[in-house]
């Protein structure tokens, strides 16, 4: 059969609610009549020019008889809701697997370029750090003086401490070149050959020698904080996995939001740069979405523009995603809202390199721009999906 006029299809399936929102965009030739047929496993669109059929992934099944809320939105297309059966679980991009990687040697890579940062480090203890306010809680609940006062938690050799968005790693003395006592703060440049090369700078940033990306910050003479969005930790016997930067950043941030919302019952986040400035305000709406977006094709779905950088995108693919509301805070935007969130104890701060904050804002903006028009805003916030 010939292909029908190109039609945009957007499908969001909520696994917990067992419901789906289907949006069929207007054909480019708006004057064409279209006959739409929905089966549990496919969507068929017929026009005088031909027929287009889109198959849903095997793990997604719609219930055509449950169709409700049918409405036509000018400029957006046809909206309808259906019941859905979705048994789908996807393995997110692995940032770090403490249970398996604490048993053998690990290699730390720069995620942007694949440069080896720390080679063959044996991690005997991989421990989560307490919340940032753990010291205040001790003061509130203990009747004796705080035994941990002014004693920051630093890892010992062969330790790795995991924070909300970072790893703390102890640097062995044979990898660290001592600095002159009166020298200004340095920037360690990391590489597989020299490991650390000190350059005079008025900060403590840790940068990759090859690509110059900021990887973290020095916390003490022996401890470095590596940001999760910049580092990949893999068993030494494995090769460096090539993952598109946008896909990696989305997955890491999405996993952080889901874990924090589950552990601390917080759903609002202030994304801050290492310079202390707020870049984005994020509000987590849900974490159980399966998202498919495509342009119709007579053979298969050609791409999923909403979730960019997907290596293999076809009609048998769907992706877990978290749905967020966001407000950009750059160039002094939303100052009153930023101040209000800063003073709200239910808002959790996540610190990342400033350049990564801008990357994340670009990803959110591009994702928002691909949504159907009526789904791009909610109240005063913008809507976006982050792929797990």
mmCIF file of C-alpha atoms in Angstrom, residues 110-289:
data_model
loop_
_atom_site.group_PDB
_atom_site.id
_atom_site.type_symbol
_atom_site.label_atom_id
_atom_site.label_comp_id
_atom_site.label_asym_id
_atom_site.label_seq_id
_atom_site.Cartn_x
_atom_site.Cartn_y
_atom_site.Cartn_z
ATOM 1 C CA UNK A 110 35.747 10.538 31.339
ATOM 2 C CA UNK A 111 32.288 10.021 29.880
ATOM 3 C CA UNK A 112 32.737 12.723 27.245
ATOM 4 C CA UNK A 113 35.861 11.369 25.549
ATOM 5 C CA UNK A 114 36.644 7.974 27.107
ATOM 6 C CA UNK A 115 39.950 9.039 28.650
ATOM 7 C CA UNK A 116 41.051 6.778 31.511
ATOM 8 C CA UNK A 117 41.064 8.804 34.727
ATOM 9 C CA UNK A 118 41.867 6.129 37.324
ATOM 10 C CA UNK A 119 42.933 2.693 36.161
ATOM 11 C CA UNK A 120 42.436 -0.600 38.017
ATOM 12 C CA UNK A 121 41.248 0.784 41.345
ATOM 13 C CA UNK A 122 40.096 -1.942 43.737
ATOM 14 C CA UNK A 123 37.123 -0.666 45.725
ATOM 15 C CA UNK A 124 36.673 -2.617 48.926
ATOM 16 C CA UNK A 125 33.929 -0.397 50.353
ATOM 17 C CA UNK A 126 31.240 1.404 48.354
ATOM 18 C CA UNK A 127 29.011 3.294 50.771
ATOM 19 C CA UNK A 128 26.186 5.822 50.419
ATOM 20 C CA UNK A 129 26.679 9.161 52.124
ATOM 21 C CA UNK A 130 24.009 10.362 54.571
ATOM 22 C CA UNK A 131 21.829 13.311 53.646
ATOM 23 C CA UNK A 132 23.427 16.726 53.597
ATOM 24 C CA UNK A 133 21.669 17.681 56.844
ATOM 25 C CA UNK A 134 22.838 14.659 58.837
ATOM 26 C CA UNK A 135 24.938 16.846 61.164
ATOM 27 C CA UNK A 136 21.934 18.980 62.110
ATOM 28 C CA UNK A 137 19.891 15.843 62.833
ATOM 29 C CA UNK A 138 22.531 14.599 65.273
ATOM 30 C CA UNK A 139 22.416 17.954 67.067
ATOM 31 C CA UNK A 140 18.630 17.718 67.357
ATOM 32 C CA UNK A 141 18.397 14.139 68.572
ATOM 33 C CA UNK A 142 21.533 13.569 70.660
ATOM 34 C CA UNK A 143 21.863 14.764 74.258
ATOM 35 C CA UNK A 144 25.667 14.602 74.155
ATOM 36 C CA UNK A 145 28.062 16.762 72.105
ATOM 37 C CA UNK A 146 28.266 15.853 68.451
ATOM 38 C CA UNK A 147 31.255 13.488 68.085
ATOM 39 C CA UNK A 148 31.372 14.200 64.343
ATOM 40 C CA UNK A 149 31.501 17.992 64.612
ATOM 41 C CA UNK A 150 33.983 19.497 62.144
ATOM 42 C CA UNK A 151 34.880 16.012 60.907
ATOM 43 C CA UNK A 152 33.928 15.721 57.232
ATOM 44 C CA UNK A 153 33.347 12.269 55.820
ATOM 45 C CA UNK A 154 36.277 11.445 53.561
ATOM 46 C CA UNK A 155 36.912 8.026 52.012
ATOM 47 C CA UNK A 156 39.964 5.979 52.883
ATOM 48 C CA UNK A 157 42.097 4.203 50.300
ATOM 49 C CA UNK A 158 39.955 1.703 48.329
ATOM 50 C CA UNK A 159 36.742 3.473 49.426
ATOM 51 C CA UNK A 160 34.109 5.132 47.280
ATOM 52 C CA UNK A 161 31.377 7.222 48.896
ATOM 53 C CA UNK A 162 28.237 7.935 46.858
ATOM 54 C CA UNK A 163 26.371 11.231 47.236
ATOM 55 C CA UNK A 164 23.258 12.552 45.537
ATOM 56 C CA UNK A 165 25.066 13.457 42.316
ATOM 57 C CA UNK A 166 28.721 12.657 42.944
ATOM 58 C CA UNK A 167 31.327 10.089 43.994
ATOM 59 C CA UNK A 168 34.002 10.729 46.620
ATOM 60 C CA UNK A 169 37.234 8.873 45.919
ATOM 61 C CA UNK A 170 40.483 8.747 47.858
ATOM 62 C CA UNK A 171 43.624 9.372 45.820
ATOM 63 C CA UNK A 172 46.579 7.201 46.639
ATOM 64 C CA UNK A 173 49.781 9.056 47.409
ATOM 65 C CA UNK A 174 51.571 7.552 44.414
ATOM 66 C CA UNK A 175 49.036 9.217 42.107
ATOM 67 C CA UNK A 176 49.185 12.643 43.654
ATOM 68 C CA UNK A 177 51.973 15.130 43.027
ATOM 69 C CA UNK A 178 52.425 17.276 46.158
ATOM 70 C CA UNK A 179 51.929 21.028 45.813
ATOM 71 C CA UNK A 180 54.137 23.756 47.258
ATOM 72 C CA UNK A 181 52.759 24.976 50.558
ATOM 73 C CA UNK A 182 52.188 28.568 49.436
ATOM 74 C CA UNK A 183 51.127 27.807 45.882
ATOM 75 C CA UNK A 184 47.627 28.925 44.759
ATOM 76 C CA UNK A 185 44.904 26.361 44.365
ATOM 77 C CA UNK A 186 45.460 24.016 41.461
ATOM 78 C CA UNK A 187 43.492 22.284 38.748
ATOM 79 C CA UNK A 188 44.403 18.596 38.507
ATOM 80 C CA UNK A 189 44.406 17.505 34.853
ATOM 81 C CA UNK A 190 43.712 13.819 34.609
ATOM 82 C CA UNK A 191 45.048 11.349 32.071
ATOM 83 C CA UNK A 192 45.933 7.694 31.887
ATOM 84 C CA UNK A 193 49.620 8.474 31.532
ATOM 85 C CA UNK A 194 50.445 11.130 34.090
ATOM 86 C CA UNK A 195 47.216 10.803 36.137
ATOM 87 C CA UNK A 196 47.569 14.335 37.522
ATOM 88 C CA UNK A 197 49.273 17.362 36.140
ATOM 89 C CA UNK A 198 48.908 20.532 38.185
ATOM 90 C CA UNK A 199 48.237 23.866 36.550
ATOM 91 C CA UNK A 200 47.939 27.152 38.420
ATOM 92 C CA UNK A 201 44.327 28.302 38.588
ATOM 93 C CA UNK A 202 42.270 30.183 41.131
ATOM 94 C CA UNK A 203 39.993 27.197 41.761
ATOM 95 C CA UNK A 204 39.996 23.507 42.602
ATOM 96 C CA UNK A 205 38.353 22.117 39.494
ATOM 97 C CA UNK A 206 39.388 18.696 38.224
ATOM 98 C CA UNK A 207 39.464 18.612 34.428
ATOM 99 C CA UNK A 208 40.087 15.934 31.829
ATOM 100 C CA UNK A 209 43.448 16.369 30.146
ATOM 101 C CA UNK A 210 42.147 15.266 26.754
ATOM 102 C CA UNK A 211 38.825 17.096 26.345
ATOM 103 C CA UNK A 212 39.144 19.760 29.113
ATOM 104 C CA UNK A 213 35.719 18.899 30.546
ATOM 105 C CA UNK A 214 35.264 19.556 34.257
ATOM 106 C CA UNK A 215 35.013 16.201 36.020
ATOM 107 C CA UNK A 216 34.813 17.271 39.645
ATOM 108 C CA UNK A 217 36.495 19.192 42.433
ATOM 109 C CA UNK A 218 39.190 18.588 45.019
ATOM 110 C CA UNK A 219 37.755 18.281 48.525
ATOM 111 C CA UNK A 220 41.084 17.802 50.331
ATOM 112 C CA UNK A 221 44.647 16.874 49.507
ATOM 113 C CA UNK A 222 43.582 13.228 49.140
ATOM 114 C CA UNK A 223 39.891 13.358 48.187
ATOM 115 C CA UNK A 224 38.233 14.217 44.892
ATOM 116 C CA UNK A 225 34.541 14.636 44.199
ATOM 117 C CA UNK A 226 33.633 13.307 40.755
ATOM 118 C CA UNK A 227 30.232 14.290 39.347
ATOM 119 C CA UNK A 228 28.077 11.369 38.165
ATOM 120 C CA UNK A 229 27.264 13.153 34.910
ATOM 121 C CA UNK A 230 30.951 13.288 33.952
ATOM 122 C CA UNK A 231 32.392 9.921 35.027
ATOM 123 C CA UNK A 232 31.724 6.309 34.088
ATOM 124 C CA UNK A 233 32.977 3.563 36.409
ATOM 125 C CA UNK A 234 33.325 0.151 34.792
ATOM 126 C CA UNK A 235 34.905 -3.185 35.774
ATOM 127 C CA UNK A 236 38.454 -3.115 34.442
ATOM 128 C CA UNK A 237 37.884 -6.157 32.230
ATOM 129 C CA UNK A 238 35.218 -4.277 30.247
ATOM 130 C CA UNK A 239 35.820 -1.763 27.506
ATOM 131 C CA UNK A 240 34.589 1.819 27.655
ATOM 132 C CA UNK A 241 30.916 1.889 26.543
ATOM 133 C CA UNK A 242 30.221 4.565 23.941
ATOM 134 C CA UNK A 243 26.989 6.309 24.993
ATOM 135 C CA UNK A 244 25.805 9.553 23.376
ATOM 136 C CA UNK A 245 26.280 12.456 25.756
ATOM 137 C CA UNK A 246 22.651 13.613 25.689
ATOM 138 C CA UNK A 247 21.376 10.108 26.420
ATOM 139 C CA UNK A 248 23.816 9.674 29.316
ATOM 140 C CA UNK A 249 22.964 13.012 30.954
ATOM 141 C CA UNK A 250 19.225 12.320 30.671
ATOM 142 C CA UNK A 251 19.551 8.875 32.216
ATOM 143 C CA UNK A 252 21.778 9.972 35.103
ATOM 144 C CA UNK A 253 19.577 12.930 36.036
ATOM 145 C CA UNK A 254 16.384 10.872 35.689
ATOM 146 C CA UNK A 255 17.763 8.146 37.972
ATOM 147 C CA UNK A 256 18.865 10.729 40.538
ATOM 148 C CA UNK A 257 15.401 12.306 40.586
ATOM 149 C CA UNK A 258 13.637 8.959 40.953
ATOM 150 C CA UNK A 259 15.934 7.733 43.737
ATOM 151 C CA UNK A 260 15.738 10.981 45.704
ATOM 152 C CA UNK A 261 11.969 11.255 45.360
ATOM 153 C CA UNK A 262 11.603 7.692 46.619
ATOM 154 C CA UNK A 263 14.083 7.980 49.489
ATOM 155 C CA UNK A 264 13.174 11.467 50.717
ATOM 156 C CA UNK A 265 9.646 12.080 49.415
ATOM 157 C CA UNK A 266 10.799 15.220 47.661
ATOM 158 C CA UNK A 267 9.651 16.076 44.158
ATOM 159 C CA UNK A 268 11.031 19.571 43.625
ATOM 160 C CA UNK A 269 14.674 20.118 42.765
ATOM 161 C CA UNK A 270 16.934 23.092 42.223
ATOM 162 C CA UNK A 271 19.680 22.267 39.708
ATOM 163 C CA UNK A 272 22.691 24.346 40.689
ATOM 164 C CA UNK A 273 26.091 24.804 39.118
ATOM 165 C CA UNK A 274 29.349 24.341 40.948
ATOM 166 C CA UNK A 275 29.491 28.145 40.998
ATOM 167 C CA UNK A 276 26.501 28.187 43.375
ATOM 168 C CA UNK A 277 24.036 29.623 40.839
ATOM 169 C CA UNK A 278 20.623 28.062 40.202
ATOM 170 C CA UNK A 279 20.154 27.107 36.559
ATOM 171 C CA UNK A 280 16.932 25.079 36.485
ATOM 172 C CA UNK A 281 13.976 24.435 38.775
ATOM 173 C CA UNK A 282 12.617 20.909 38.252
ATOM 174 C CA UNK A 283 9.370 19.385 39.454
ATOM 175 C CA UNK A 284 9.071 15.606 39.061
ATOM 176 C CA UNK A 285 5.557 14.661 37.908
ATOM 177 C CA UNK A 286 5.849 10.913 37.357
ATOM 178 C CA UNK A 287 8.416 8.224 36.657
ATOM 179 C CA UNK A 288 6.250 5.513 35.086
ATOM 180 C CA UNK A 289 5.844 6.840 31.545
#
